[in-house]
Amino acid sequence: MQSCFNSKLEIMPCILLVLKATSRAMSDMRLAGLIHLTVNAKAYNLSKRNLNGDYLFAKGEFEARWKLVQAALKDLCLQELVRIQVDKTGFVYSISQLDLDLINSINEQYLDMFYEQILAVNERVAHLSDSKISDLVTIGTMTRREQR
């Protein structure tokens, strides 16, 4: 049996929860960045805990997570759980009504914790551009001005 750890199956509910929590269309990079920052919030001083525990390489896994998000988005769009649109920056993804109905019906403790944490993380980084999110994920710091 194939593991679902670090798989499209594992990342799909996170994508759906980020889209629900933020209520905005966003790029695949921003989605991956928000998921990464949410799971590793303590490593970025955005929360008091990392959802998957503390480990040395929390900041180094972004590239792999971004590729998983891209692959999962294709499946979610085909299943009509996520809408895809084109704007001036390229492809952006948003929540569909079908996704909203599905995500509201799931009762899972980890997803509840993830949702609470994405709300807190998004409050701290919602004002940042996609490139600033990318810088934060790869460099690991925000200026005092960016922290608001």
Coordinates of C-alpha atoms in Angstrom, one line a residue:
M1 CA 0.0 0.0 0.0
Q2 CA 1.3 3.4 -0.9
S3 CA 1.8 6.0 1.8
C4 CA -0.2 9.2 1.7
F5 CA 2.4 11.1 3.6
N6 CA 3.8 13.9 1.4
S7 CA 1.3 13.1 -1.3
K8 CA -1.4 14.8 -3.4
L9 CA -4.0 13.1 -1.2
E10 CA -2.5 14.7 2.0
I11 CA -2.1 18.2 0.5
M12 CA -5.6 18.4 -1.1
P13 CA -7.6 19.1 2.1
C14 CA -5.0 21.8 3.0
I15 CA -5.5 23.5 -0.3
L16 CA -9.3 23.4 0.2
L17 CA -8.9 24.8 3.7
V18 CA -6.6 27.6 2.6
L19 CA -9.0 28.7 -0.1
K20 CA -11.9 28.6 2.4
A21 CA -10.0 30.5 5.1
T22 CA -8.7 33.3 2.8
S23 CA -11.8 33.7 0.6
R24 CA -9.7 34.9 -2.3
A25 CA -8.3 33.6 -5.6
M26 CA -4.5 33.0 -5.5
S27 CA -1.6 31.5 -7.4
D28 CA -0.3 28.0 -6.8
M29 CA 2.9 29.5 -5.3
R30 CA 0.9 31.5 -2.8
L31 CA -1.2 28.5 -1.9
A32 CA 1.9 26.4 -1.4
G33 CA 3.5 29.2 0.6
L34 CA 0.5 29.6 2.9
I35 CA 0.3 25.8 3.5
H36 CA 4.1 25.7 4.2
L37 CA 3.9 28.7 6.6
T38 CA 0.9 27.2 8.3
V39 CA 2.4 23.8 8.9
N40 CA 5.8 25.3 10.0
A41 CA 4.4 28.5 11.6
K42 CA 6.7 28.3 14.7
A43 CA 9.8 28.1 12.4
Y44 CA 8.8 31.4 10.9
N45 CA 7.7 33.0 14.2
L46 CA 4.1 33.1 13.1
S47 CA 2.7 30.8 15.8
K48 CA 3.8 29.0 18.9
R49 CA 3.7 25.6 17.2
N50 CA 4.5 23.7 14.1
L51 CA 1.6 21.4 13.2
N52 CA 3.8 18.5 12.2
G53 CA 6.2 18.9 15.1
D54 CA 9.7 20.5 15.3
Y55 CA 12.4 19.4 13.0
L56 CA 15.6 20.8 11.5
F57 CA 14.5 21.0 7.9
A58 CA 11.1 22.7 8.2
K59 CA 12.1 25.6 6.0
G60 CA 13.7 23.4 3.3
E61 CA 10.7 21.5 2.1
F62 CA 8.9 24.3 0.3
E63 CA 9.9 23.3 -3.3
A64 CA 8.6 19.8 -2.8
R65 CA 5.4 21.1 -1.3
W66 CA 4.9 23.5 -4.2
K67 CA 5.2 20.6 -6.7
L68 CA 2.6 18.7 -4.7
V69 CA 0.2 21.6 -4.7
Q70 CA 0.6 22.0 -8.5
A71 CA -0.2 18.3 -9.0
A72 CA -3.1 18.4 -6.5
L73 CA -4.6 21.5 -8.1
K74 CA -4.9 19.7 -11.4
D75 CA -7.0 17.0 -9.8
L76 CA -9.1 19.4 -7.7
C77 CA -9.9 21.4 -10.8
L78 CA -10.9 18.3 -12.8
Q79 CA -13.2 17.3 -9.8
E80 CA -14.6 20.8 -9.8
L81 CA -13.6 21.4 -6.2
V82 CA -11.4 24.3 -7.2
R83 CA -12.1 26.9 -9.9
I84 CA -9.2 28.1 -12.1
Q85 CA -9.2 31.6 -13.7
V86 CA -6.6 33.7 -15.5
D87 CA -5.8 37.2 -14.3
K88 CA -2.9 39.6 -15.1
T89 CA -0.4 37.5 -13.1
G90 CA -1.4 34.1 -14.6
F91 CA -3.5 31.3 -13.3
V92 CA -5.3 31.8 -9.9
Y93 CA -7.4 29.3 -8.0
S94 CA -10.5 29.8 -5.8
I95 CA -13.0 27.8 -3.9
S96 CA -16.0 26.3 -5.6
Q97 CA -19.4 25.8 -3.9
L98 CA -18.9 22.0 -4.2
D99 CA -15.6 22.4 -2.3
L100 CA -17.2 24.6 0.4
D101 CA -19.9 22.0 0.9
L102 CA -17.3 19.2 1.1
I103 CA -14.9 20.9 3.5
N104 CA -17.7 22.0 5.8
S105 CA -18.8 18.3 6.1
I106 CA -15.3 17.0 7.2
N107 CA -14.8 16.5 10.9
E108 CA -11.1 15.8 11.5
Q109 CA -9.0 17.1 14.4
Y110 CA -5.8 17.8 12.3
L111 CA -7.8 19.7 9.7
D112 CA -9.5 21.7 12.5
M113 CA -6.1 22.6 13.9
F114 CA -4.8 23.4 10.4
Y115 CA -7.8 25.7 9.7
E116 CA -7.4 27.6 13.0
Q117 CA -3.7 28.0 12.2
I118 CA -4.2 29.2 8.6
L119 CA -6.6 31.8 9.9
A120 CA -3.9 33.1 12.3
V121 CA -1.1 32.9 9.7
N122 CA -3.2 34.5 7.0
E123 CA -3.9 37.4 9.3
R124 CA -0.2 38.0 9.6
V125 CA 0.7 37.6 5.9
A126 CA -2.4 38.5 3.9
H127 CA -1.0 41.9 3.0
L128 CA 2.2 40.5 1.5
S129 CA 2.5 40.1 -2.3
D130 CA 3.2 36.7 -3.8
S131 CA 6.9 37.6 -4.2
K132 CA 7.1 38.6 -0.5
I133 CA 5.5 35.3 0.5
S134 CA 8.1 33.5 -1.6
D135 CA 10.9 35.5 0.0
L136 CA 9.5 34.7 3.5
V137 CA 9.3 31.0 2.7
T138 CA 12.8 30.8 1.2
I139 CA 14.7 33.4 3.2
G140 CA 12.7 33.0 6.4
T141 CA 12.3 36.6 7.6
M142 CA 9.9 39.5 7.4
T143 CA 11.0 43.1 7.9
R144 CA 9.3 44.9 10.8
R145 CA 7.3 47.0 8.3
E146 CA 6.0 43.8 6.6
Q147 CA 5.0 42.3 10.0
R148 CA 2.6 45.3 10.7

